[in-house]
Amino acid sequence: MQKRILTGDRPTGPLHLGHYVGSLQNRVKLQDEYDTYVLIADVQALTDNFEHPEMLAGNVLQVALDYLAVGLNPEKVKFVVQSMVPELAELTIYFMNLVTVATLERNPTVKEEIKQRNFVKGVPVGFWSYPISQAADITIFKAELVPVGEDQLPMIEQAREIVRRFNRLYGKVLIEPRPMLGAMARLPGTDGGAKMSKSLGNCIYLGDPPEAVRKRVMSMFTDPTRIHPTDPGHVEGNPVFTYHEVFNPNREEVEELKERYRKGTVGDVEVKQRLYDALNAFLTPIRERRAEYQNRSKQVYEIIAEGTRKGRALAQATMGEVREAMKIAYKFA
Ligand code: ATP
Ligand code: MG
């Protein structure tokens, strides 16, 4: 039997370059080798967007379009809508008994996200406890491997702890998942912030038209200590060069630009122009495939429905085993 991958994205907007290098690229690479399930995590998206549930429906399609555009093959990869698998909610409830409040409070990613989100009416329990529901997402599909960005490592660790605890208490039903980081564990934002993130508005989206990409690139944060193009500049920690490293396949050009930047013989405008060219070459085929699928959205919805049906069947099978192991598979039922 093929080993399984489970990973996913919140339908809070279309996907961006960070998703690509953090996770999508690995999914595409491994889709022939692993039985792959990709969760469109609308329930998790609600935990900090519950006041605007109307945004989810459109973004479910946007995320699926991005999957197809980067080359996930719907004959192999199952796209699963989280809210359409209610077994996930059930497993989450059982998992809640296996996690302490203190452990949740220590999760560094959630702490950071709480700060960013600035919840005015207090932190919703749903948001604060999303690592538990994410553990259910991963384990219900019995995934061994989870391709994710660095921010998700604490979630995988939490899932592993839950699995160990569950298996010790009730018997060996669940699989301890392993994370797999992408070519870039955390792509910085165009604003120089630590992470490109939909919620922070510092993104280049996979479907962005050329003009939008150009604007984003030309206004990118660079070396703040550099005032004139003749000043020696810093390459390290400069997101323009980070992007060159990841997205510009012309290594010679990148090395030459780095050298000239350090010496103060190239301006930011030229470095950015070359980055735009590289990014546009990378994004053009993705953009084109995306537009093709957008014109066939009925077919895309069928792909999602079919993936969700298969995902739910697997989730139901696991829940049968879970109830059995927990001795709540009552015979009179
Ligand atoms: P939101 O702001 O709504 O949380 P997001 O941009 O953080 O959105 P998610 O849907 O939370 O995106 O993340 C989906 C996956 O993409 C996760 O595995 C995450 O680690 C990865 N990812 C997201 N942003 C980046 C990034 N900048 N660099 C590397 N990986 C990323
Ligand atoms: Mg996120």
Tab-separated table of C-alpha atoms and ligand atoms in Angstrom:
chain	number	residue	atom	x	y	z
A	1	MET	CA	0.000	0.000	0.000
A	2	GLN	CA	1.153	3.521	-0.822
A	3	LYS	CA	2.125	5.761	2.073
A	4	ARG	CA	-0.029	8.785	2.556
A	5	ILE	CA	0.394	12.550	2.522
A	6	LEU	CA	-2.020	14.963	4.122
A	7	THR	CA	-1.573	18.677	4.006
A	8	GLY	CA	-3.764	21.662	3.309
A	9	ASP	CA	-4.491	25.343	3.102
A	10	ARG	CA	-7.008	27.699	4.581
A	11	PRO	CA	-9.394	29.148	1.971
A	12	THR	CA	-8.773	32.688	3.175
A	13	GLY	CA	-7.605	33.819	-0.264
A	14	PRO	CA	-5.793	32.527	-3.317
A	15	LEU	CA	-2.360	30.947	-2.787
A	16	HIS	CA	0.936	32.778	-3.072
A	17	LEU	CA	4.647	32.202	-3.659
A	18	GLY	CA	5.127	31.229	-0.001
A	19	HIS	CA	2.709	28.351	-0.393
A	20	TYR	CA	4.533	27.243	-3.483
A	21	VAL	CA	8.027	26.988	-2.013
A	22	GLY	CA	6.793	25.977	1.440
A	23	SER	CA	4.519	23.146	0.446
A	24	LEU	CA	2.949	22.989	-3.039
A	25	GLN	CA	6.222	22.180	-4.781
A	26	ASN	CA	6.737	19.102	-2.600
A	27	ARG	CA	3.161	17.979	-3.120
A	28	VAL	CA	3.624	18.092	-6.882
A	29	LYS	CA	6.945	16.266	-6.602
A	30	LEU	CA	5.554	13.495	-4.389
A	31	GLN	CA	2.104	12.991	-5.881
A	32	ASP	CA	3.120	9.865	-7.834
A	33	GLU	CA	4.848	8.284	-4.885
A	34	TYR	CA	2.312	9.030	-2.139
A	35	ASP	CA	-1.434	8.668	-1.873
A	36	THR	CA	-2.117	12.380	-1.401
A	37	TYR	CA	-5.007	14.152	0.304
A	38	VAL	CA	-5.103	17.943	0.351
A	39	LEU	CA	-7.481	19.566	2.772
A	40	ILE	CA	-9.153	22.864	1.950
A	41	ALA	CA	-9.417	23.862	5.578
A	42	ASP	CA	-12.532	26.016	5.713
A	43	VAL	CA	-13.368	25.044	9.309
A	44	GLN	CA	-9.944	26.221	10.425
A	45	ALA	CA	-10.327	29.397	8.351
A	46	LEU	CA	-13.522	30.136	10.264
A	47	THR	CA	-11.653	30.203	13.577
A	48	ASP	CA	-10.424	33.710	12.820
A	49	ASN	CA	-12.942	34.632	10.100
A	50	PHE	CA	-16.215	33.521	11.694
A	51	GLU	CA	-17.643	37.006	11.271
A	52	HIS	CA	-17.241	36.725	7.497
A	53	PRO	CA	-18.198	33.178	6.574
A	54	GLU	CA	-19.357	34.363	3.152
A	55	MET	CA	-15.716	34.707	2.046
A	56	LEU	CA	-15.069	30.968	2.225
A	57	ALA	CA	-17.165	29.652	-0.666
A	58	GLY	CA	-15.350	31.696	-3.317
A	59	ASN	CA	-11.949	30.932	-1.859
A	60	VAL	CA	-12.547	27.178	-1.856
A	61	LEU	CA	-12.604	27.451	-5.642
A	62	GLN	CA	-9.617	29.827	-5.722
A	63	VAL	CA	-7.471	27.405	-3.743
A	64	ALA	CA	-8.506	24.462	-5.926
A	65	LEU	CA	-7.608	26.508	-9.034
A	66	ASP	CA	-4.164	27.126	-7.566
A	67	TYR	CA	-3.692	23.406	-6.926
A	68	LEU	CA	-4.514	22.568	-10.506
A	69	ALA	CA	-2.472	25.490	-11.844
A	70	VAL	CA	0.752	24.352	-10.134
A	71	GLY	CA	0.299	20.830	-11.434
A	72	LEU	CA	-1.470	18.728	-8.815
A	73	ASN	CA	-3.054	15.930	-10.802
A	74	PRO	CA	-6.699	15.449	-9.791
A	75	GLU	CA	-6.567	11.828	-10.988
A	76	LYS	CA	-4.188	11.176	-8.112
A	77	VAL	CA	-4.573	13.891	-5.520
A	78	LYS	CA	-7.793	14.185	-3.564
A	79	PHE	CA	-8.964	17.745	-2.808
A	80	VAL	CA	-11.083	17.510	0.345
A	81	VAL	CA	-13.304	20.222	1.841
A	82	GLN	CA	-12.908	20.093	5.614
A	83	SER	CA	-16.461	21.054	6.606
A	84	MET	CA	-17.838	18.274	4.410
A	85	VAL	CA	-16.089	15.664	6.567
A	86	PRO	CA	-17.935	15.962	9.898
A	87	GLU	CA	-15.930	12.998	11.268
A	88	LEU	CA	-13.112	15.506	11.704
A	89	ALA	CA	-15.163	17.395	14.279
A	90	GLU	CA	-15.866	14.166	16.121
A	91	LEU	CA	-12.204	13.157	16.298
A	92	THR	CA	-11.303	16.672	17.443
A	93	ILE	CA	-13.609	16.306	20.433
A	94	TYR	CA	-11.948	13.032	21.480
A	95	PHE	CA	-8.497	14.552	21.001
A	96	MET	CA	-9.402	17.471	23.290
A	97	ASN	CA	-9.144	15.101	26.238
A	98	LEU	CA	-5.558	14.309	25.351
A	99	VAL	CA	-4.179	17.868	25.362
A	100	THR	CA	-3.697	20.168	28.333
A	101	VAL	CA	-4.455	23.865	28.445
A	102	ALA	CA	-0.798	24.521	29.319
A	103	THR	CA	0.390	22.750	26.160
A	104	LEU	CA	-1.916	24.805	23.964
A	105	GLU	CA	-0.732	27.982	25.622
A	106	ARG	CA	2.880	27.178	24.753
A	107	ASN	CA	2.332	26.814	20.985
A	108	PRO	CA	4.662	29.491	19.537
A	109	THR	CA	2.901	29.803	16.163
A	110	VAL	CA	-0.515	30.294	17.723
A	111	LYS	CA	0.952	32.825	20.162
A	112	GLU	CA	2.432	34.783	17.268
A	113	GLU	CA	-0.776	34.599	15.241
A	114	ILE	CA	-2.842	35.794	18.199
A	115	LYS	CA	-0.594	38.840	18.440
A	116	GLN	CA	-0.968	39.572	14.721
A	117	ARG	CA	-4.711	39.141	14.710
A	118	ASN	CA	-5.360	41.439	17.616
A	119	PHE	CA	-8.711	39.848	18.561
A	120	VAL	CA	-10.592	42.737	20.133
A	121	LYS	CA	-13.186	40.641	21.931
A	122	GLY	CA	-10.666	38.123	23.251
A	123	VAL	CA	-9.153	35.017	21.695
A	124	PRO	CA	-11.829	32.597	20.451
A	125	VAL	CA	-11.486	29.087	21.878
A	126	GLY	CA	-11.776	27.743	18.332
A	127	PHE	CA	-8.720	29.657	17.180
A	128	TRP	CA	-6.659	28.934	20.248
A	129	SER	CA	-7.334	25.218	19.993
A	130	TYR	CA	-6.940	24.827	16.221
A	131	PRO	CA	-3.777	22.718	16.671
A	132	ILE	CA	-6.073	20.010	18.071
A	133	SER	CA	-8.409	20.029	15.100
A	134	GLN	CA	-5.391	20.092	12.812
A	135	ALA	CA	-4.111	16.959	14.537
A	136	ALA	CA	-7.459	15.351	13.695
A	137	ASP	CA	-7.095	16.469	10.049
A	138	ILE	CA	-3.716	14.805	9.726
A	139	THR	CA	-4.405	11.625	11.635
A	140	ILE	CA	-7.873	10.781	10.346
A	141	PHE	CA	-6.277	10.236	6.934
A	142	LYS	CA	-3.476	8.181	8.539
A	143	ALA	CA	-0.886	10.397	6.909
A	144	GLU	CA	2.801	9.643	7.383
A	145	LEU	CA	4.110	12.789	5.750
A	146	VAL	CA	2.961	16.404	5.963
A	147	PRO	CA	4.599	18.890	3.541
A	148	VAL	CA	4.366	22.271	5.291
A	149	GLY	CA	6.053	25.579	5.933
A	150	GLU	CA	8.079	26.153	9.077
A	151	ASP	CA	5.212	27.845	10.946
A	152	GLN	CA	3.426	24.491	10.999
A	153	LEU	CA	6.147	22.507	12.814
A	154	PRO	CA	4.580	23.045	16.266
A	155	MET	CA	1.274	21.710	14.859
A	156	ILE	CA	2.906	18.506	13.652
A	157	GLU	CA	4.647	18.110	16.995
A	158	GLN	CA	1.275	18.529	18.723
A	159	ALA	CA	-0.246	15.916	16.421
A	160	ARG	CA	2.584	13.488	17.188
A	161	GLU	CA	2.053	13.893	20.935
A	162	ILE	CA	-1.661	13.271	20.572
A	163	VAL	CA	-1.043	10.132	18.507
A	164	ARG	CA	1.400	8.731	21.070
A	165	ARG	CA	-1.055	9.405	23.858
A	166	PHE	CA	-4.007	7.965	21.953
A	167	ASN	CA	-2.156	4.816	20.908
A	168	ARG	CA	-0.845	4.236	24.434
A	169	LEU	CA	-4.279	4.649	26.007
A	170	TYR	CA	-6.512	2.942	23.477
A	171	GLY	CA	-4.323	0.792	21.229
A	172	LYS	CA	-2.296	1.390	18.116
A	173	VAL	CA	-4.713	2.867	15.604
A	174	LEU	CA	-3.127	6.150	14.532
A	175	ILE	CA	0.096	7.011	12.710
A	176	GLU	CA	2.669	9.527	13.969
A	177	PRO	CA	3.116	12.015	11.118
A	178	ARG	CA	6.423	13.528	10.020
A	179	PRO	CA	6.752	17.079	8.692
A	180	MET	CA	8.492	17.817	5.413
A	181	LEU	CA	9.780	21.330	4.849
A	182	GLY	CA	9.957	22.902	1.411
A	183	ALA	CA	12.806	24.481	-0.538
A	184	MET	CA	12.159	27.591	1.542
A	185	ALA	CA	10.782	26.871	4.997
A	186	ARG	CA	9.506	30.419	5.424
A	187	LEU	CA	9.380	32.827	2.505
A	188	PRO	CA	9.485	36.432	3.741
A	189	GLY	CA	6.829	38.932	2.698
A	190	THR	CA	7.366	41.632	0.075
A	191	ASP	CA	7.331	44.056	3.027
A	192	GLY	CA	10.392	42.362	4.511
A	193	GLY	CA	8.226	40.765	7.231
A	194	ALA	CA	9.142	37.285	8.413
A	195	LYS	CA	6.417	35.468	6.476
A	196	MET	CA	4.474	36.037	3.313
A	197	SER	CA	0.918	35.518	4.523
A	198	LYS	CA	-2.545	36.049	3.090
A	199	SER	CA	-3.656	37.761	6.272
A	200	LEU	CA	-0.783	40.269	6.163
A	201	GLY	CA	-1.227	41.663	2.634
A	202	ASN	CA	2.437	41.169	1.694
A	203	CYS	CA	1.958	38.565	-1.017
A	204	ILE	CA	2.555	37.821	-4.646
A	205	TYR	CA	-0.257	35.474	-5.644
A	206	LEU	CA	0.240	32.615	-8.066
A	207	GLY	CA	-2.534	33.992	-10.284
A	208	ASP	CA	-1.466	37.655	-10.161
A	209	PRO	CA	-1.428	39.402	-13.553
A	210	PRO	CA	1.999	40.649	-14.724
A	211	GLU	CA	1.232	44.270	-13.799
A	212	ALA	CA	0.388	43.324	-10.203
A	213	VAL	CA	3.581	41.293	-9.923
A	214	ARG	CA	5.626	44.166	-11.299
A	215	LYS	CA	4.091	46.648	-8.843
A	216	ARG	CA	4.736	44.353	-5.881
A	217	VAL	CA	8.299	43.692	-6.914
A	218	MET	CA	9.160	47.313	-7.664
A	219	SER	CA	7.850	48.414	-4.254
A	220	MET	CA	9.535	45.587	-2.345
A	221	PHE	CA	11.416	46.197	0.845
A	222	THR	CA	15.191	46.003	0.282
A	223	ASP	CA	18.235	47.068	2.263
A	224	PRO	CA	17.069	49.978	4.438
A	225	THR	CA	20.661	51.105	5.089
A	226	ARG	CA	21.275	51.770	1.420
A	227	ILE	CA	20.384	55.235	0.188
A	228	HIS	CA	22.205	55.577	-3.158
A	229	PRO	CA	22.791	52.874	-5.790
A	230	THR	CA	26.507	53.457	-5.267
A	231	ASP	CA	26.345	52.558	-1.549
A	232	PRO	CA	27.574	49.039	-0.764
A	233	GLY	CA	24.420	47.026	0.003
A	234	HIS	CA	23.411	44.017	2.087
A	235	VAL	CA	22.372	40.856	0.337
A	236	GLU	CA	21.715	38.746	3.414
A	237	GLY	CA	18.272	39.331	4.897
A	238	ASN	CA	17.283	41.310	1.797
A	239	PRO	CA	14.045	39.745	0.530
A	240	VAL	CA	14.723	40.785	-3.085
A	241	PHE	CA	17.785	38.540	-3.046
A	242	THR	CA	15.978	35.809	-1.129
A	243	TYR	CA	13.439	35.707	-3.951
A	244	HIS	CA	16.231	35.736	-6.562
A	245	GLU	CA	17.777	32.716	-4.827
A	246	VAL	CA	14.512	30.810	-4.927
A	247	PHE	CA	12.896	31.853	-8.189
A	248	ASN	CA	15.667	32.911	-10.559
A	249	PRO	CA	17.052	29.794	-12.266
A	250	ASN	CA	19.898	31.833	-13.791
A	251	ARG	CA	22.492	31.249	-11.051
A	252	GLU	CA	25.161	33.247	-12.857
A	253	GLU	CA	22.969	36.307	-13.012
A	254	VAL	CA	22.103	36.011	-9.321
A	255	GLU	CA	25.759	35.687	-8.290
A	256	GLU	CA	26.726	38.643	-10.451
A	257	LEU	CA	23.929	40.813	-9.035
A	258	LYS	CA	24.919	39.889	-5.486
A	259	GLU	CA	28.503	40.825	-6.112
A	260	ARG	CA	27.633	44.133	-7.743
A	261	TYR	CA	25.117	44.942	-4.998
A	262	ARG	CA	27.704	44.391	-2.293
A	263	LYS	CA	30.124	46.666	-4.149
A	264	GLY	CA	27.546	49.335	-4.884
A	265	THR	CA	27.632	48.986	-8.667
A	266	VAL	CA	24.009	48.066	-9.259
A	267	GLY	CA	20.821	49.886	-8.278
A	268	ASP	CA	17.780	48.383	-6.582
A	269	VAL	CA	15.698	49.117	-9.676
A	270	GLU	CA	17.780	46.839	-11.875
A	271	VAL	CA	17.873	44.031	-9.295
A	272	LYS	CA	14.103	44.258	-8.989
A	273	GLN	CA	13.567	44.411	-12.750
A	274	ARG	CA	15.518	41.166	-13.155
A	275	LEU	CA	13.553	39.601	-10.322
A	276	TYR	CA	10.333	40.602	-12.019
A	277	ASP	CA	11.509	38.949	-15.254
A	278	ALA	CA	12.371	35.729	-13.414
A	279	LEU	CA	9.122	35.676	-11.456
A	280	ASN	CA	7.077	36.395	-14.515
A	281	ALA	CA	8.728	33.538	-16.403
A	282	PHE	CA	7.918	31.247	-13.475
A	283	LEU	CA	4.340	32.467	-13.059
A	284	THR	CA	3.261	32.677	-16.716
A	285	PRO	CA	2.494	28.967	-17.268
A	286	ILE	CA	0.819	28.780	-13.832
A	287	ARG	CA	-1.317	31.826	-14.629
A	288	GLU	CA	-2.311	30.366	-17.990
A	289	ARG	CA	-3.315	26.986	-16.577
A	290	ARG	CA	-5.223	28.736	-13.816
A	291	ALA	CA	-7.208	30.784	-16.335
A	292	GLU	CA	-8.033	27.640	-18.322
A	293	TYR	CA	-9.441	25.911	-15.266
A	294	GLN	CA	-11.274	29.056	-14.231
A	295	ASN	CA	-13.211	28.801	-17.484
A	296	ARG	CA	-14.141	25.240	-16.563
A	297	SER	CA	-15.164	25.836	-12.960
A	298	LYS	CA	-17.966	23.276	-13.166
A	299	GLN	CA	-15.359	20.603	-13.782
A	300	VAL	CA	-13.254	21.933	-10.910
A	301	TYR	CA	-16.220	21.637	-8.550
A	302	GLU	CA	-16.660	18.046	-9.697
A	303	ILE	CA	-13.006	17.369	-8.886
A	304	ILE	CA	-13.494	18.825	-5.399
A	305	ALA	CA	-16.694	16.845	-4.826
A	306	GLU	CA	-15.050	13.600	-5.894
A	307	GLY	CA	-11.944	14.192	-3.743
A	308	THR	CA	-14.145	15.031	-0.768
A	309	ARG	CA	-16.202	11.877	-1.255
A	310	LYS	CA	-13.046	9.724	-1.190
A	311	GLY	CA	-11.636	11.653	1.749
A	312	ARG	CA	-14.816	11.213	3.728
A	313	ALA	CA	-14.895	7.468	3.103
A	314	LEU	CA	-11.370	7.177	4.476
A	315	ALA	CA	-12.254	9.351	7.476
A	316	GLN	CA	-15.295	7.192	8.232
A	317	ALA	CA	-13.189	4.043	8.148
A	318	THR	CA	-10.664	5.528	10.585
A	319	MET	CA	-13.450	6.702	12.907
A	320	GLY	CA	-14.829	3.172	12.988
A	321	GLU	CA	-11.447	1.977	14.264
A	322	VAL	CA	-11.180	4.896	16.691
A	323	ARG	CA	-14.588	4.168	18.267
A	324	GLU	CA	-13.751	0.493	18.468
A	325	ALA	CA	-10.418	1.225	20.186
A	326	MET	CA	-12.070	3.681	22.589
A	327	LYS	CA	-14.709	1.068	23.419
A	328	ILE	CA	-17.568	3.302	22.350
A	329	ALA	CA	-18.569	1.241	19.302
A	330	TYR	CA	-21.690	0.078	21.163
A	331	LYS	CA	-23.196	-3.147	19.950
A	332	PHE	CA	-26.819	-1.978	20.326
A	333	ALA	CA	-26.274	0.759	17.781
B	1	ATP	P1	-3.405	32.785	6.631
B	1	ATP	O1	-2.767	34.130	6.698
B	1	ATP	O2	-4.879	32.792	6.356
B	1	ATP	O3	-3.020	31.877	7.772
B	1	ATP	P2	-1.273	31.680	5.106
B	1	ATP	O4	-0.746	32.544	4.008
B	1	ATP	O5	-0.513	31.582	6.379
B	1	ATP	O6	-2.769	32.138	5.341
B	1	ATP	P3	-2.053	28.943	5.249
B	1	ATP	O7	-3.243	28.468	4.493
B	1	ATP	O8	-2.174	29.196	6.705
B	1	ATP	O9	-1.511	30.251	4.517
B	1	ATP	O10	-0.823	27.938	5.023
B	1	ATP	C1	-0.879	26.818	4.172
B	1	ATP	C2	0.476	26.161	4.043
B	1	ATP	O11	1.400	27.007	3.365
B	1	ATP	C3	1.149	25.809	5.379
B	1	ATP	O12	1.837	24.599	5.234
B	1	ATP	C4	2.118	26.933	5.574
B	1	ATP	O13	3.220	26.551	6.380
B	1	ATP	C5	2.559	27.192	4.145
B	1	ATP	N1	2.997	28.589	4.021
B	1	ATP	C6	2.198	29.676	4.095
B	1	ATP	N2	2.930	30.795	3.973
B	1	ATP	C7	4.222	30.393	3.806
B	1	ATP	C8	5.474	31.095	3.619
B	1	ATP	N3	5.507	32.412	3.586
B	1	ATP	N4	6.593	30.356	3.489
B	1	ATP	C9	6.577	29.003	3.516
B	1	ATP	N5	5.440	28.298	3.689
B	1	ATP	C10	4.274	28.976	3.830
B	2	MG	MG	-1.442	30.498	8.112
